[in-house]
């Protein structure tokens, strides 16, 4: 090992020790077949069957026996997200989320999707008494992090700007070290793929980043308002490369902290 390699190894060791505090190791288990979770009409959210007058979320057994990465496919159903012509953000989010899910599961990493089709999670929420569909959607996404044994929360989205020159990925994180490290690992991997040099940012105003208890990030995969990003976001091959980059970032994070839970 040369001097440079030793220096890099020492840096990794220092970072690993810093983020290992109170971080218990757990063996990952894959209890659900990939095809069953992706294509079955039964998803991890069962609140649609709950009575309409519930004032608080129902409680039931955890769906997975070991800590998982929850992949949050942003928007869905009546909520199309960012739009450019006939291109809707919700479809891009789901496509990349499904590819990321399959990649992680094929590598022995426990993962789960909170949306497996084109529907709004607010439709599953019968416990949050509010007239705002958007608030029901967000609270349902957060509630799933309590109902499932979650180690990490990764929310996939697409960005938009009035300035059509703006482009590239951006990862937003919580105000804590583990989330910041997770964001850095994913941002670095996406920068390498998209040949950008963006830094992750603190996402204070965002509901999910404020309320999810586990390390969480919001991944803005690119700008639908930018022609080059738009072509990348809507191309199946590029979507796979996006998912691969995010998976690489997740694996880097796991290497640094030692395990998922």
Coordinates of N, CA and C in Angstrom, one line a residue:
X1 N 0.9 -1.2 0.0 CA 0.0 0.0 0.0 C 0.9 1.2 0.0
X2 N 0.7 2.1 -1.0 CA 1.5 3.3 -1.1 C 1.0 4.4 -0.1
X3 N 1.7 5.5 0.0 CA 1.4 6.6 0.9 C 0.0 7.1 0.7
X4 N -0.4 7.3 -0.6 CA -1.7 7.9 -0.9 C -2.8 6.9 -0.5
X5 N -2.6 5.6 -0.8 CA -3.6 4.6 -0.4 C -3.8 4.6 1.1
X6 N -2.7 4.6 1.8 CA -2.7 4.6 3.3 C -3.5 5.8 3.8
X7 N -3.2 7.0 3.2 CA -3.9 8.2 3.7 C -5.4 8.1 3.5
X8 N -5.8 7.5 2.3 CA -7.3 7.3 2.0 C -7.9 6.4 3.0
X9 N -7.2 5.3 3.3 CA -7.7 4.3 4.2 C -7.8 4.9 5.6
X10 N -6.8 5.7 6.0 CA -6.9 6.3 7.4 C -8.1 7.3 7.4
X11 N -8.4 8.0 6.3 CA -9.5 8.9 6.3 C -10.8 8.2 6.4
X12 N -10.9 7.0 5.7 CA -12.1 6.2 5.8 C -12.3 5.7 7.2
X13 N -11.2 5.3 7.8 CA -11.3 4.7 9.2 C -11.8 5.8 10.2
X14 N -11.3 7.0 10.0 CA -11.7 8.1 10.9 C -13.2 8.4 10.8
X15 N -13.7 8.4 9.5 CA -15.1 8.7 9.2 C -16.0 7.6 9.7
X16 N -15.5 6.3 9.6 CA -16.3 5.2 10.0 C -16.5 5.2 11.5
X17 N -15.4 5.5 12.2 CA -15.5 5.5 13.7 C -16.4 6.6 14.2
X18 N -16.4 7.7 13.4 CA -17.2 8.9 13.8 C -18.7 8.5 13.7
X19 N -19.1 7.8 12.7 CA -20.5 7.5 12.4 C -21.0 6.1 12.9
X20 N -20.1 5.4 13.6 CA -20.5 4.1 14.2 C -21.2 4.2 15.5
X21 N -21.1 5.3 16.2 CA -21.7 5.4 17.5 C -23.2 5.1 17.5
X22 N -23.6 4.2 18.4 CA -25.0 3.8 18.6 C -25.5 3.2 17.3
X23 N -24.7 2.6 16.5 CA -25.2 2.0 15.2 C -25.0 0.5 15.3
X24 N -26.0 -0.2 15.6 CA -25.9 -1.7 15.8 C -25.9 -2.4 14.5
X25 N -25.1 -3.5 14.5 CA -25.1 -4.3 13.3 C -26.2 -5.3 13.3
X26 N -26.8 -5.5 12.1 CA -27.9 -6.5 12.0 C -27.8 -7.2 10.6
X27 N -28.0 -8.5 10.7 CA -27.9 -9.3 9.4 C -29.2 -9.0 8.6
X28 N -28.9 -8.7 7.3 CA -30.0 -8.4 6.4 C -30.7 -9.7 6.0
X29 N -32.0 -9.7 5.9 CA -32.8 -10.8 5.5 C -33.7 -10.4 4.3
X30 N -33.9 -11.2 3.3 CA -34.8 -10.9 2.2 C -36.0 -11.8 2.3
X31 N -37.1 -11.4 2.9 CA -38.2 -12.2 3.2 C -39.3 -12.2 2.1
X32 N -39.2 -11.3 1.2 CA -40.3 -11.1 0.2 C -39.7 -11.2 -1.2
X33 N -40.3 -12.0 -2.1 CA -39.9 -12.2 -3.5 C -40.0 -10.8 -4.2
X34 N -39.0 -10.6 -5.1 CA -39.0 -9.3 -5.8 C -40.3 -9.1 -6.6
X35 N -40.7 -10.1 -7.3 CA -41.8 -10.0 -8.2 C -43.1 -9.7 -7.3
X36 N -43.2 -10.4 -6.2 CA -44.4 -10.2 -5.3 C -44.5 -8.8 -4.9
X37 N -43.4 -8.2 -4.4 CA -43.5 -6.8 -3.9 C -43.7 -5.8 -5.0
X38 N -43.0 -6.0 -6.1 CA -43.1 -5.0 -7.2 C -44.5 -5.0 -7.9
X39 N -45.0 -6.2 -8.2 CA -46.2 -6.3 -9.1 C -47.4 -6.7 -8.4
X40 N -47.4 -7.1 -7.1 CA -48.6 -7.5 -6.4 C -49.4 -6.3 -6.1
X41 N -50.8 -6.3 -6.2 CA -51.6 -5.2 -5.9 C -51.5 -4.8 -4.4
X42 N -51.0 -5.7 -3.6 CA -50.9 -5.5 -2.1 C -49.5 -4.8 -1.9
X43 N -49.6 -3.6 -1.3 CA -48.4 -2.8 -1.0 C -48.2 -2.7 0.5
X44 N -47.1 -2.1 0.9 CA -46.8 -2.0 2.3 C -47.8 -1.1 3.0
X45 N -48.6 -0.3 2.3 CA -49.5 0.6 2.9 C -50.9 0.0 2.8
X46 N -51.6 -0.3 4.0 CA -52.8 -0.9 4.1 C -53.9 0.0 4.6
X47 N -53.7 1.3 4.7 CA -54.6 2.2 5.4 C -55.9 2.4 4.6
X48 N -55.9 2.0 3.3 CA -57.1 2.3 2.5 C -58.3 1.5 3.0
X49 N -58.0 0.4 3.7 CA -59.0 -0.5 4.3 C -59.5 0.0 5.6
X50 N -58.9 1.1 6.2 CA -59.2 1.6 7.5 C -60.5 2.4 7.4
X51 N -61.2 2.5 8.6 CA -62.4 3.3 8.6 C -62.1 4.8 8.4
X52 N -63.1 5.5 7.8 CA -62.8 6.9 7.4 C -62.8 7.8 8.6
X53 N -63.2 7.4 9.8 CA -63.3 8.3 10.9 C -62.1 8.2 11.8
X54 N -61.0 7.4 11.4 CA -59.9 7.3 12.3 C -59.2 8.6 12.5
X55 N -58.8 9.0 13.7 CA -58.2 10.2 14.0 C -56.7 10.0 14.2
X56 N -56.2 8.8 14.2 CA -54.8 8.5 14.3 C -54.5 7.2 13.6
X57 N -53.2 7.0 13.2 CA -52.9 5.9 12.3 C -53.1 4.6 13.0
X58 N -53.6 3.5 12.3 CA -53.8 2.2 12.9 C -52.4 1.6 13.1
X59 N -52.3 0.7 14.1 CA -51.1 0.0 14.3 C -51.2 -1.5 14.0
X60 N -50.2 -2.0 13.4 CA -50.2 -3.4 13.0 C -48.8 -3.9 13.0
X61 N -48.6 -5.2 12.8 CA -47.3 -5.8 12.8 C -46.4 -5.3 11.7
X62 N -45.1 -5.2 12.0 CA -44.2 -4.7 11.0 C -44.2 -5.6 9.8
X63 N -44.1 -5.0 8.6 CA -44.1 -5.8 7.4 C -42.8 -6.6 7.1
X64 N -41.7 -6.1 7.6 CA -40.4 -6.7 7.3 C -39.7 -7.1 8.6
X65 N -39.0 -8.2 8.7 CA -38.4 -8.6 9.9 C -37.0 -8.0 10.1
X66 N -36.5 -7.2 9.2 CA -35.2 -6.6 9.4 C -35.2 -5.2 8.8
X67 N -34.3 -4.4 9.2 CA -34.2 -3.0 8.8 C -34.0 -2.9 7.3
X68 N -34.8 -2.0 6.7 CA -34.7 -1.9 5.2 C -34.5 -0.4 4.8
X69 N -34.1 -0.3 3.6 CA -34.1 1.0 2.9 C -35.4 1.3 2.3
X70 N -36.1 2.3 2.8 CA -37.4 2.7 2.2 C -37.2 3.6 1.0
X71 N -37.6 3.2 -0.1 CA -37.5 4.0 -1.4 C -38.8 4.7 -1.6
X72 N -38.8 6.0 -1.5 CA -40.0 6.9 -1.6 C -40.1 7.4 -3.0
X73 N -41.0 6.9 -3.8 CA -41.3 7.3 -5.1 C -42.2 8.5 -5.1
X74 N -41.6 9.7 -5.3 CA -42.4 11.0 -5.1 C -43.6 11.1 -5.9
X75 N -44.7 11.8 -5.4 CA -45.9 12.1 -6.1 C -46.7 10.8 -6.5
X76 N -47.5 10.9 -7.5 CA -48.3 9.7 -7.9 C -49.8 10.0 -7.9
X77 N -50.5 9.3 -8.8 CA -52.0 9.5 -8.9 C -52.3 10.9 -9.4
X78 N -53.2 11.6 -8.7 CA -53.6 12.9 -9.1 C -52.5 13.9 -9.0
X79 N -51.4 13.6 -8.3 CA -50.3 14.5 -8.1 C -49.2 14.1 -9.1
X80 N -49.1 14.8 -10.2 CA -48.1 14.5 -11.2 C -46.7 15.0 -10.9
X81 N -46.6 15.9 -10.0 CA -45.3 16.5 -9.7 C -45.0 17.5 -10.8
X82 N -43.7 17.7 -11.0 CA -43.2 18.6 -12.0 C -43.6 18.1 -13.4
X83 N -44.0 19.1 -14.3 CA -44.5 18.7 -15.6 C -43.8 19.4 -16.7
X84 N -43.5 18.7 -17.8 CA -43.0 19.4 -19.0 C -43.7 18.7 -20.2
X85 N -44.7 19.4 -20.8 CA -45.5 18.9 -21.8 C -46.3 17.7 -21.3
X86 N -46.1 16.5 -21.9 CA -46.7 15.3 -21.5 C -45.9 14.5 -20.5
X87 N -44.7 15.0 -20.2 CA -43.8 14.3 -19.3 C -44.1 14.7 -17.8
X88 N -44.4 13.7 -17.0 CA -44.8 13.9 -15.6 C -43.7 13.3 -14.7
X89 N -43.4 14.1 -13.7 CA -42.3 13.7 -12.8 C -42.7 12.4 -12.1
X90 N -44.0 12.2 -11.7 CA -44.4 11.0 -11.0 C -43.9 9.7 -11.7
X91 N -44.0 9.7 -13.0 CA -43.6 8.5 -13.8 C -42.1 8.2 -13.7
X92 N -41.3 9.3 -13.8 CA -39.8 9.2 -13.7 C -39.4 8.7 -12.3
X93 N -40.0 9.3 -11.3 CA -39.7 8.9 -9.9 C -40.0 7.4 -9.7
X94 N -41.1 6.9 -10.2 CA -41.5 5.5 -10.0 C -40.6 4.6 -10.8
X95 N -40.2 5.0 -12.1 CA -39.4 4.1 -12.9 C -38.0 3.9 -12.3
X96 N -37.4 5.0 -11.8 CA -36.1 4.9 -11.2 C -36.2 4.2 -9.8
X97 N -37.3 4.4 -9.1 CA -37.4 3.8 -7.8 C -37.5 2.3 -8.0
X98 N -38.2 1.8 -9.0 CA -38.3 0.4 -9.2 C -37.0 -0.2 -9.6
X99 N -36.3 0.5 -10.4 CA -34.9 0.0 -10.8 C -34.0 -0.1 -9.6
X100 N -34.0 1.0 -8.8 CA -33.2 1.0 -7.6 C -33.6 -0.1 -6.7
X101 N -34.8 -0.4 -6.5 CA -35.3 -1.5 -5.6 C -34.7 -2.8 -6.1
X102 N -34.9 -3.1 -7.4 CA -34.4 -4.3 -7.9 C -32.9 -4.5 -7.8
X103 N -32.2 -3.4 -8.0 CA -30.7 -3.4 -7.9 C -30.3 -3.8 -6.4
X104 N -30.9 -3.1 -5.5 CA -30.6 -3.3 -4.1 C -30.9 -4.7 -3.6
X105 N -32.1 -5.2 -4.0 CA -32.5 -6.6 -3.6 C -31.6 -7.6 -4.2
X106 N -31.2 -7.4 -5.5 CA -30.3 -8.3 -6.2 C -28.9 -8.4 -5.5
X107 N -28.6 -7.3 -4.8 CA -27.3 -7.3 -4.1 C -27.4 -7.7 -2.6
X108 N -28.5 -8.2 -2.2 CA -28.7 -8.7 -0.9 C -29.0 -7.6 0.1
X109 N -29.4 -6.4 -0.4 CA -29.8 -5.3 0.5 C -31.3 -5.2 0.7
X110 N -31.8 -5.2 1.9 CA -33.2 -5.2 2.1 C -33.8 -3.8 1.7
X111 N -34.8 -3.8 0.9 CA -35.4 -2.6 0.4 C -36.8 -2.8 0.2
X112 N -37.6 -1.6 0.3 CA -39.0 -1.7 0.1 C -39.4 -0.4 -0.6
X113 N -40.5 -0.5 -1.5 CA -41.0 0.7 -2.2 C -42.3 1.1 -1.4
X114 N -42.6 2.4 -1.3 CA -43.8 2.8 -0.7 C -44.9 3.1 -1.8
X115 N -44.5 3.0 -3.1 CA -45.5 3.1 -4.1 C -45.0 2.2 -5.3
X116 N -45.9 1.3 -5.7 CA -45.6 0.4 -6.8 C -46.3 0.6 -8.1
X117 N -47.1 1.7 -8.1 CA -47.9 2.0 -9.3 C -48.3 3.5 -9.2
X118 N -49.1 3.9 -10.2 CA -49.5 5.3 -10.3 C -50.7 5.6 -9.5
X119 N -50.5 5.8 -8.2 CA -51.6 6.2 -7.3 C -51.0 7.1 -6.2
X120 N -51.9 7.8 -5.6 CA -51.5 8.8 -4.6 C -51.6 8.1 -3.2
X121 N -50.5 8.2 -2.4 CA -50.5 7.7 -1.1 C -51.6 8.3 -0.2
X122 N -52.0 9.5 -0.5 CA -53.1 10.1 0.3 C -54.4 9.3 0.2
X123 N -54.6 8.5 -0.8 CA -55.7 7.6 -0.9 C -55.7 6.6 0.2
X124 N -54.5 6.2 0.7 CA -54.4 5.2 1.7 C -54.6 5.8 3.1
X125 N -54.6 7.1 3.2 CA -54.6 7.7 4.5 C -56.0 8.1 4.9
X126 N -56.6 7.3 5.9 CA -57.9 7.6 6.5 C -57.8 8.0 7.9
X127 N -56.6 8.3 8.4 CA -56.5 8.6 9.8 C -56.1 10.1 10.1
X128 N -55.5 10.7 9.1 CA -55.2 12.2 9.2 C -56.3 13.0 8.8
X129 N -57.0 13.6 9.8 CA -58.2 14.4 9.5 C -57.8 15.8 9.1
X130 N -57.7 16.0 7.8 CA -57.4 17.3 7.2 C -58.0 17.4 5.8
X131 N -58.3 18.5 5.4 CA -58.9 18.7 4.0 C -57.8 18.8 3.0
X132 N -56.5 18.8 3.4 CA -55.4 18.9 2.5 C -55.0 17.5 2.0
X133 N -55.2 17.3 0.7 CA -54.7 16.0 0.2 C -53.2 15.9 0.3
X134 N -52.5 17.0 0.0 CA -51.0 17.0 0.1 C -50.5 16.6 1.4
X135 N -51.2 17.2 2.5 CA -50.7 16.8 3.8 C -51.0 15.4 4.2
X136 N -52.1 14.8 3.7 CA -52.4 13.4 3.9 C -51.3 12.5 3.2
X137 N -50.9 13.0 2.0 CA -49.9 12.2 1.3 C -48.6 12.2 2.0
X138 N -48.1 13.4 2.5 CA -46.9 13.4 3.2 C -46.9 12.7 4.5
X139 N -48.0 12.8 5.3 CA -48.1 12.1 6.6 C -48.1 10.6 6.4
X140 N -48.7 10.2 5.3 CA -48.8 8.7 5.0 C -47.4 8.2 4.7
X141 N -46.6 9.0 3.9 CA -45.2 8.6 3.7 C -44.4 8.5 4.9
X142 N -44.6 9.5 5.8 CA -43.8 9.5 7.1 C -44.3 8.3 8.0
X143 N -45.6 8.1 8.0 CA -46.2 7.0 8.9 C -45.6 5.6 8.5
X144 N -45.3 5.4 7.3 CA -44.8 4.1 6.8 C -43.4 3.9 7.5
X145 N -42.7 4.9 7.8 CA -41.4 4.8 8.4 C -41.5 4.3 9.8
X146 N -42.7 4.4 10.4 CA -42.9 3.9 11.8 C -43.5 2.5 11.7
X147 N -44.2 2.2 10.7 CA -44.9 0.9 10.6 C -43.9 -0.2 10.1
X148 N -42.9 0.2 9.4 CA -41.9 -0.8 8.8 C -40.6 -0.5 9.5
X149 N -39.8 -1.6 9.7 CA -38.5 -1.4 10.3 C -37.5 -0.8 9.3
X150 N -37.4 0.5 9.4 CA -36.6 1.3 8.4 C -35.3 1.7 9.0
X151 N -34.2 1.6 8.1 CA -32.9 2.1 8.5 C -32.6 3.4 7.8
X152 N -33.0 3.5 6.5 CA -32.8 4.7 5.7 C -34.0 5.0 4.9
X153 N -34.2 6.3 4.7 CA -35.3 6.8 3.9 C -34.7 7.6 2.7
X154 N -35.0 7.2 1.5 CA -34.5 7.8 0.3 C -35.7 8.2 -0.6
X155 N -35.9 9.5 -0.7 CA -37.0 10.0 -1.5 C -36.6 10.5 -2.9
X156 N -37.2 10.0 -3.9 CA -36.7 10.3 -5.3 C -37.7 11.4 -5.9
X157 N -37.1 12.4 -6.5 CA -37.8 13.5 -7.1 C -37.1 14.1 -8.3
X158 N -37.8 14.9 -9.0 CA -37.2 15.6 -10.2 C -37.3 17.1 -10.0
X159 N -36.3 17.9 -10.3 CA -36.3 19.3 -10.0 C -36.8 20.1 -11.2
X160 N -37.0 21.4 -10.9 CA -37.5 22.4 -12.0 C -37.0 23.8 -11.6
X161 N -36.6 24.5 -12.7 CA -36.2 25.9 -12.5 C -36.7 26.8 -13.6
X162 N -37.0 28.0 -13.3 CA -37.3 29.0 -14.4 C -36.2 29.2 -15.3
X163 N -35.0 29.2 -14.8 CA -33.7 29.3 -15.6 C -33.4 27.9 -16.2
X164 N -33.6 27.8 -17.5 CA -33.5 26.5 -18.2 C -32.0 26.1 -18.2
X165 N -31.1 26.9 -17.8 CA -29.7 26.5 -17.8 C -29.3 25.6 -16.6
X166 N -30.1 25.8 -15.5 CA -29.8 25.0 -14.3 C -30.0 23.5 -14.6
X167 N -29.0 22.7 -14.1 CA -29.1 21.3 -14.4 C -28.3 20.5 -13.3
X168 N -28.5 19.2 -13.3 CA -27.7 18.4 -12.5 C -28.5 17.9 -11.2
X169 N -27.9 16.9 -10.5 CA -28.5 16.4 -9.3 C -28.3 17.2 -8.1
X170 N -29.2 17.1 -7.1 CA -29.0 17.8 -5.8 C -29.6 16.9 -4.8
X171 N -28.9 16.6 -3.7 CA -29.3 15.8 -2.6 C -29.5 16.6 -1.4
X172 N -30.7 16.6 -0.8 CA -31.0 17.4 0.4 C -31.0 16.5 1.6
X173 N -30.5 17.0 2.8 CA -30.4 16.1 3.9 C -31.0 16.8 5.2
X174 N -31.1 16.0 6.2 CA -31.5 16.4 7.5 C -30.4 17.1 8.3
X175 N -30.7 17.7 9.4 CA -29.6 18.4 10.2 C -29.0 17.4 11.2
X176 N -28.4 16.4 10.6 CA -27.7 15.4 11.5 C -26.6 14.8 10.7
X177 N -25.6 14.2 11.3 CA -24.4 13.7 10.7 C -24.7 12.5 9.7
X178 N -25.5 11.6 10.2 CA -25.7 10.4 9.3 C -26.4 10.8 8.0
X179 N -27.4 11.6 8.1 CA -28.1 12.1 6.9 C -27.2 12.9 6.0
X180 N -26.3 13.7 6.6 CA -25.4 14.5 5.8 C -24.4 13.5 5.1
X181 N -23.9 12.5 5.8 CA -23.0 11.6 5.2 C -23.7 10.8 4.1
X182 N -25.0 10.4 4.3 CA -25.7 9.7 3.3 C -25.9 10.5 2.0
X183 N -26.2 11.8 2.2 CA -26.4 12.7 1.1 C -25.1 12.9 0.4
X184 N -24.0 13.0 1.1 CA -22.7 13.2 0.4 C -22.3 12.0 -0.4
X185 N -22.6 10.8 0.1 CA -22.3 9.6 -0.7 C -23.1 9.5 -2.0
X186 N -24.4 9.8 -1.9 CA -25.3 9.7 -3.1 C -24.9 10.9 -4.0
X187 N -24.7 12.1 -3.5 CA -24.3 13.2 -4.3 C -23.1 12.9 -5.1
X188 N -22.1 12.4 -4.5 CA -20.8 12.1 -5.1 C -21.0 11.1 -6.3
X189 N -21.8 10.1 -6.0 CA -22.1 9.1 -7.1 C -22.8 9.6 -8.2
X190 N -23.8 10.5 -8.0 CA -24.6 11.1 -9.0 C -23.7 12.1 -9.8
X191 N -22.9 12.9 -9.1 CA -22.0 13.8 -9.8 C -21.1 13.1 -10.7
X192 N -20.6 11.9 -10.3 CA -19.7 11.2 -11.2 C -20.4 10.7 -12.5
X193 N -21.7 10.3 -12.3 CA -22.5 9.9 -13.5 C -22.8 11.1 -14.4
X194 N -23.2 12.2 -13.8 CA -23.7 13.3 -14.6 C -22.6 14.4 -14.9
X195 N -21.4 14.1 -14.4 CA -20.3 15.0 -14.6 C -20.6 16.4 -14.1
X196 N -21.0 16.4 -12.9 CA -21.3 17.7 -12.2 C -20.5 17.8 -10.9
X197 N -20.6 18.9 -10.2 CA -19.8 19.1 -9.0 C -20.6 19.7 -7.9
X198 N -21.9 19.4 -7.9 CA -22.8 20.0 -6.9 C -22.5 19.4 -5.5
X199 N -22.8 20.2 -4.5 CA -22.7 19.7 -3.1 C -24.0 19.5 -2.5
X200 N -24.2 18.5 -1.6 CA -25.5 18.3 -1.0 C -25.8 19.5 -0.1
X201 N -27.1 19.7 0.2 CA -27.6 20.9 0.9 C -28.5 20.4 2.1
X202 N -28.5 21.3 3.1 CA -29.5 21.1 4.2 C -30.9 21.4 3.7
X203 N -31.8 20.5 3.9 CA -33.2 20.7 3.4 C -34.1 21.0 4.6
X204 N -33.9 22.1 5.3 CA -34.7 22.4 6.5 C -36.2 22.5 6.3
X205 N -36.7 23.1 5.2 CA -38.1 23.4 5.2 C -39.0 22.1 4.8
X206 N -38.4 21.0 4.5 CA -39.1 19.9 3.9 C -39.7 19.0 5.1
X207 N -41.0 18.8 5.0 CA -41.7 18.0 6.0 C -41.1 16.7 6.3
X208 N -40.8 15.9 5.3 CA -40.3 14.5 5.5 C -38.9 14.6 6.1
X209 N -38.1 15.5 5.8 CA -36.8 15.6 6.4 C -36.9 16.1 7.8
X210 N -37.9 16.8 8.2 CA -38.1 17.2 9.6 C -38.7 16.2 10.4
X211 N -39.5 15.3 9.9 CA -40.3 14.4 10.7 C -39.9 12.9 10.7
X212 N -39.2 12.5 9.6 CA -38.7 11.1 9.6 C -37.6 11.0 10.6
X213 N -37.7 9.9 11.4 CA -36.7 9.8 12.5 C -35.4 9.2 12.1
X214 N -35.5 8.3 11.0 CA -34.3 7.7 10.5 C -33.5 8.6 9.6
X215 N -32.2 8.3 9.3 CA -31.5 9.1 8.3 C -32.2 9.2 7.0
X216 N -32.5 10.4 6.5 CA -33.3 10.5 5.3 C -32.7 11.6 4.4
X217 N -32.9 11.4 3.1 CA -32.5 12.3 2.1 C -33.6 12.5 1.0
X218 N -33.6 13.6 0.4 CA -34.4 13.8 -0.8 C -33.4 13.9 -2.0
X219 N -33.6 13.1 -3.0 CA -32.7 13.1 -4.1 C -33.4 13.7 -5.3
X220 N -33.0 14.9 -5.7 CA -33.5 15.6 -6.9 C -32.5 15.1 -8.0
X221 N -33.1 14.2 -8.9 CA -32.2 13.5 -9.8 C -31.8 14.4 -11.0
X222 N -32.4 15.5 -11.3 CA -32.1 16.4 -12.4 C -33.2 17.3 -12.6
X223 N -33.0 18.2 -13.6 CA -34.0 19.3 -13.9 C -34.8 18.9 -15.1
X224 N -36.2 18.8 -14.9 CA -37.0 18.5 -16.1 C -37.1 19.8 -17.0
X225 N -36.7 20.9 -16.5 CA -36.7 22.2 -17.3 C -35.4 22.3 -18.1
X226 N -34.5 21.4 -17.9 CA -33.2 21.5 -18.7 C -33.3 20.4 -19.8
X227 N -33.0 20.7 -21.0 CA -33.1 19.8 -22.1 C -32.3 18.5 -22.0
X228 N -31.0 18.7 -21.6 CA -30.1 17.6 -21.4 C -30.6 16.7 -20.3
X229 N -30.9 17.3 -19.1 CA -31.4 16.5 -18.0 C -32.7 15.8 -18.4
X230 N -33.6 16.5 -19.1 CA -34.9 15.9 -19.4 C -34.7 14.6 -20.3
X231 N -33.7 14.7 -21.2 CA -33.5 13.5 -22.1 C -32.9 12.4 -21.2
X232 N -32.1 12.7 -20.2 CA -31.5 11.7 -19.4 C -32.6 11.1 -18.4
X233 N -33.4 11.9 -17.9 CA -34.5 11.5 -17.0 C -35.5 10.6 -17.6
X234 N -35.7 10.8 -18.9 CA -36.8 10.0 -19.6 C -36.3 8.8 -20.4
X235 N -35.0 8.6 -20.4 CA -34.4 7.5 -21.1 C -34.2 6.3 -20.2
X236 N -34.7 5.1 -20.6 CA -34.7 4.0 -19.8 C -33.3 3.6 -19.4
X237 N -32.3 3.6 -20.3 CA -31.0 3.3 -20.0 C -30.4 4.2 -19.0
X238 N -30.6 5.5 -19.2 CA -30.1 6.5 -18.2 C -30.8 6.4 -16.9
X239 N -32.1 6.0 -16.9 CA -32.8 5.8 -15.6 C -32.1 4.6 -14.8
X240 N -31.7 3.6 -15.5 CA -30.9 2.5 -14.9 C -29.6 3.0 -14.3
X241 N -28.9 3.9 -15.1 CA -27.7 4.4 -14.6 C -27.9 5.4 -13.4
X242 N -29.0 6.1 -13.4 CA -29.3 6.9 -12.2 C -29.5 6.0 -11.0
X243 N -30.3 4.9 -11.2 CA -30.5 4.0 -10.1 C -29.2 3.3 -9.6
X244 N -28.4 3.0 -10.6 CA -27.1 2.4 -10.2 C -26.2 3.3 -9.4
X245 N -26.2 4.6 -9.8 CA -25.4 5.6 -9.1 C -25.9 5.8 -7.7
X246 N -27.3 5.8 -7.5 CA -27.8 6.0 -6.1 C -27.5 4.7 -5.3
X247 N -27.6 3.6 -5.9 CA -27.2 2.3 -5.2 C -25.8 2.3 -4.8
X248 N -24.9 2.8 -5.7 CA -23.5 2.9 -5.4 C -23.3 3.9 -4.2
X249 N -24.0 5.0 -4.1 CA -23.9 5.9 -3.0 C -24.3 5.2 -1.7
X250 N -25.4 4.5 -1.8 CA -25.9 3.8 -0.6 C -24.9 2.8 -0.1
X251 N -24.3 2.0 -1.0 CA -23.3 1.0 -0.6 C -22.1 1.7 0.1
X252 N -21.7 2.9 -0.5 CA -20.6 3.6 0.1 C -20.9 4.0 1.5
X253 N -22.1 4.5 1.7 CA -22.5 4.9 3.0 C -22.5 3.7 4.0
X254 N -23.0 2.6 3.5 CA -23.1 1.4 4.4 C -21.7 0.9 4.7
X255 N -20.7 1.1 3.8 CA -19.3 0.7 4.1 C -18.8 1.6 5.2
X256 N -19.1 2.9 5.1 CA -18.6 3.8 6.1 C -19.1 3.6 7.5
X257 N -20.4 3.3 7.6 CA -21.0 3.2 8.9 C -21.0 1.7 9.4
X258 N -20.7 0.8 8.5 CA -20.6 -0.6 8.9 C -21.8 -1.5 8.7
X259 N -23.0 -0.9 8.8 CA -24.2 -1.7 8.6 C -25.4 -0.8 8.4
X260 N -26.6 -1.3 8.3 CA -27.8 -0.5 8.1 C -28.4 -0.1 9.4
X261 N -28.2 -0.9 10.4 CA -29.0 -0.7 11.7 C -28.3 -1.2 12.9

